[in-house]
Amino acid sequence: MGPSVALIAWTHFEAPEDVAWSTDAEGGQALAEFAGRACYQSWSKPNPATATNAGYLAHILEVGHLSVLEHGSVTFYFTGVSRSFTHELIRHRHFSYSQLSQRYVPERDAAMVEPRVIAEDPELHKKFVEATEASVRAYTELLEGLEQKVAAQAANSPHKPYSYLPGPAEGRERCRECEQVWPCPQAPTKTAMKKAARQAARAVLPNATETRIVVTGNYRAWRHFIGMRATEHADVEIRELAVECLRQLQRVAPNVFTDFVVTRLPDGSEVATSPHTEES
Amino acid sequence: MGPSVALIAWTHFEAPEDVAWSTDAEGGQALAEFAGRACYQSWSKPNPATATNAGYLAHILEVGHLSVLEHGSVTFYFTGVSRSFTHELIRHRHFSYSQLSQRYVPERDAAMVEPRVIAEDPELHKKFVEATEASVRAYTELLEGLEQKVAAQAANSPHKPYSYLPGPAEGRERCRECEQVWPCPQAPTKTAMKKAARQAARAVLPNATETRIVVTGNYRAWRHFIGMRATEHADVEIRELAVECLRQLQRVAPNVFTDFVVTRLPDGSEVATSPHTEES
Amino acid sequence: MGPSVALIAWTHFEAPEDVAWSTDAEGGQALAEFAGRACYQSWSKPNPATATNAGYLAHILEVGHLSVLEHGSVTFYFTGVSRSFTHELIRHRHFSYSQLSQRYVPERDAAMVEPRVIAEDPELHKKFVEATEASVRAYTELLEGLEQKVAAQAANSPHKPYSYLPGPAEGRERCRECEQVWPCPQAPTKTAMKKAARQAARAVLPNATETRIVVTGNYRAWRHFIGMRATEHADVEIRELAVECLRQLQRVAPNVFTDFVVTRLPDGSEVATSPHTEES
Amino acid sequence: MGPSVALIAWTHFEAPEDVAWSTDAEGGQALAEFAGRACYQSWSKPNPATATNAGYLAHILEVGHLSVLEHGSVTFYFTGVSRSFTHELIRHRHFSYSQLSQRYVPERDAAMVEPRVIAEDPELHKKFVEATEASVRAYTELLEGLEQKVAAQAANSPHKPYSYLPGPAEGRERCRECEQVWPCPQAPTKTAMKKAARQAARAVLPNATETRIVVTGNYRAWRHFIGMRATEHADVEIRELAVECLRQLQRVAPNVFTDFVVTRLPDGSEVATSPHTEES
């Protein structure tokens, strides 16, 4: 299973009715132009070079007035990506994240994200498959052992219910230990026990374990991400994903990302560069 | 002229096709639910209490899983607001801003934002009008004097063009001082001169001077803003604007802001409070 | 009174005892090197070019590994600065701020920060002084009128204390209106009344009004600030302050700021530039 | 090898000479008080309750004026911690991080961080050791295979040096393919080849793999971290580390962290809570 990047949300824009201005683009691109013009209250368009949205935003990039690119945003849903990738990704502090939790979701059937350079070599591929399958088996065995252990600990807890009134138990139980209505705050819950088992067992899961993550960022943050991660120096997985994000961003907001150009390195892999970004 | 808050942008959402899930809301509300479910891969809805978008997001607020509220965002365009207000507003670091620049836009006809408690008292109102009109007159006089002064300094600059070839001057001029093609980097430009005059003259403009600002934030940031600024302890202007933002947010994303309730203080002004927020 | 920038806090560093490494610098500079070496566990120093702290940090700047500059921080206390300046300054979201509040501190004796280009011209200077003195007079008159008005409103509040037990009043009062122990939550307090008066009266105070602010930032944030604000395009006041910050930073952490060079423009004012920064 | 948290940097403070104020604490605690007093210019101390640094900061926490806690900062160096831990830790966006890179540092001798609940059970411990040892073996084999593969690819690159002048080769080489001075930008470097091998091989390393990280945050950020992570709901490893951070912060800045109290859960593990924080 390969990585997938789905564009799931973007900015919708409607200009206020009492501003005498319109433009030839929609959504976040129009919003960026609106924000730029609001700074100077320059609603008329005397200069043909900046009279189109494309021309206006090209000028914004040229002069580096990048804060107007913070109003439009885009959300991607990444699946089929590794925990190595997300460990790097989430260092980008201007994005917002919602990620599949290994503490809440059991990984008995976890998929593995295999680096291309390994997958294309039969011998290395075999080693990878064996190693990751062994890890998932160890995870599954640890998980079973831990669930039993945690359940046994819970059974030994002094916090246990008793029925303090004759009749049906429901709603009439209290804790033997602390006398609070059952379940008391110290009562071991099934959810808590499962979480405790999973968070310990996941220690043996490899970096290659598949994860899924929702990532939202404004245009400026995505430009920075691509400028940093679509370069030769970046890890192969994050680079491929950054290039894919760029392609989709160029469809949804072409005037904001038009300066990035995708080229191929001698090894056939892709990078993206722009005259307006610096890796920093 | 009173303050105005225009909702100009919000999140559009489309669920990925390969996820077996749908919900009964749209836009950022649906996105928040999608993000929450992605963390647990809980696409089925066994529990009726959280089977609706309203129920799901009420649960999110209850357990404090607020990061999923960072994916949806909303942009407002504020006009008729004072520089006191924006000086407070922009301390909120999770918003993005594009504000009318006093360095680029002359303020000869600047409107003034009068505090209500002054406006409703004829004597105080008179003082306010006289004082602010005097400030704008002083600004205008300073601006004229400064423009002349700056132009005179520019006339004395050694950086001046000369024509180094016979024939029409255009494209054949160089700087007398640095020999670079004219205009050289040190050549005083009209824009720079006007900016220099305005940025000095604005020193006498009052806090009441009207400004305009585009503000974008995600739901979580707006909730924090309202929790901080729609309270009794906040300045009257920012409080009124925070309550107005809340009203509009409750229309565009009711399930995210439904816990806030607007009430009146003894003095007739409004505040908003929620069981889920703390002023902090 | 001119502006003043006081360096009041900086980073103290002590290397952990169990790491076999030391360096020829102290404080945040040593910390930046420690953090860089921690990424690669490169505690030995095989390369003479990076064997000194100066050489190591020059390399860090060269390759753009700027995150290691986020560990050391510096705090300045700015006084004698204008509200125009702080309105620009606080747009920098990576700093932390504590600023003199016009809502809590009365400004009857407020000093004014006069732009140099006005101060050096006798005629403009006279206009400036007259205009700002008139503003402060108007502020003082409005403040008095507002304090009376607010006190009168408070006197009309139904929330008033009464003594419900014979004997000394203290601790035995309740509110007539809501029956809670006095002062009840709706009781108008002196502090609240003064705040209400000041926050309205400040509307007429000019941008030039002196303010004071404590600003903390890490080295990377200060480098960004200087890169943005010590340039020709910045406002004169913020530019002078950025250059002054740079001078002090070059004393406290020379190896982190050594690449910035201060030069003079034709008009005699100063700018700072570095080969490693981009205005963006 | 157990986890270790070393306090390696903190804030040094010196009050400006021209402010008539002193306090009975040092460093970041004094700085927080200074910042708070600067907001109100309240340098005298009429109220005995807030005349000490401890009293003043207790009041700050009480009224929630937490921004003054952003000026002081603390840096810890964590070693013996797992990649699961850092994957959670770095979601905290207000900290700054420098982490050991698996792309630059080979992990042939990687230590493993074993969850306590596994370590204390002989059978589970055995499974854990076998699984993680197998992972490191697989990593080592993949790394060797990949290094050979990458070197072979480099050997096939058309970018190769040739000497274009008779005499010693040094400094007289150019690339056969692109005619640039050798090494040309496309020349495969040893560093790049090793990085490519490591970043693919690390795919099989488990979450338990030891990592090291330098973390800097201001007091407010540390309070938030402890409020979130020293609770029963947090993962055991991050909870233990949060409690340890708290203990050290209570030594270096007791007045800022005094409200947190450490208690034991029924299972013997520790949590920390404060009346002033909310998990949110």
GROMACS .gro file of N, CA and C in nm, chain D residues 116 239-240 262-271:
model
   39
  956ARG      N    1   0.834  -0.001   3.202
  956ARG     CA    2   0.848  -0.063   3.334
  956ARG      C    3   0.757  -0.186   3.348
 1079ARG      N    4   0.465   1.072   3.164
 1079ARG     CA    5   0.420   1.116   3.296
 1079ARG      C    6   0.535   1.118   3.396
 1080GLU      N    7   0.613   1.011   3.395
 1080GLU     CA    8   0.727   1.007   3.489
 1080GLU      C    9   0.825   1.120   3.460
 1102VAL      N   10   0.258   1.664   4.405
 1102VAL     CA   11   0.277   1.528   4.354
 1102VAL      C   12   0.211   1.430   4.450
 1103THR      N   13   0.128   1.343   4.394
 1103THR     CA   14   0.066   1.238   4.477
 1103THR      C   15   0.082   1.103   4.406
 1104ARG      N   16   0.046   0.996   4.479
 1104ARG     CA   17   0.058   0.862   4.421
 1104ARG      C   18  -0.080   0.806   4.388
 1105LEU      N   19  -0.088   0.741   4.274
 1105LEU     CA   20  -0.209   0.667   4.240
 1105LEU      C   21  -0.209   0.533   4.312
 1106PRO      N   22  -0.324   0.463   4.315
 1106PRO     CA   23  -0.327   0.329   4.378
 1106PRO      C   24  -0.219   0.235   4.325
 1107ASP      N   25  -0.180   0.248   4.198
 1107ASP     CA   26  -0.079   0.156   4.143
 1107ASP      C   27   0.063   0.197   4.181
 1108GLY      N   28   0.079   0.303   4.262
 1108GLY     CA   29   0.211   0.341   4.308
 1108GLY      C   30   0.278   0.446   4.221
 1109SER      N   31   0.225   0.472   4.103
 1109SER     CA   32   0.287   0.571   4.016
 1109SER      C   33   0.245   0.712   4.057
 1110GLU      N   34   0.320   0.811   4.010
 1110GLU     CA   35   0.297   0.948   4.056
 1110GLU      C   36   0.224   1.034   3.953
 1111VAL      N   37   0.149   1.129   4.005
 1111VAL     CA   38   0.085   1.232   3.921
 1111VAL      C   39   0.107   1.366   3.991
   0.00000   0.00000   0.00000
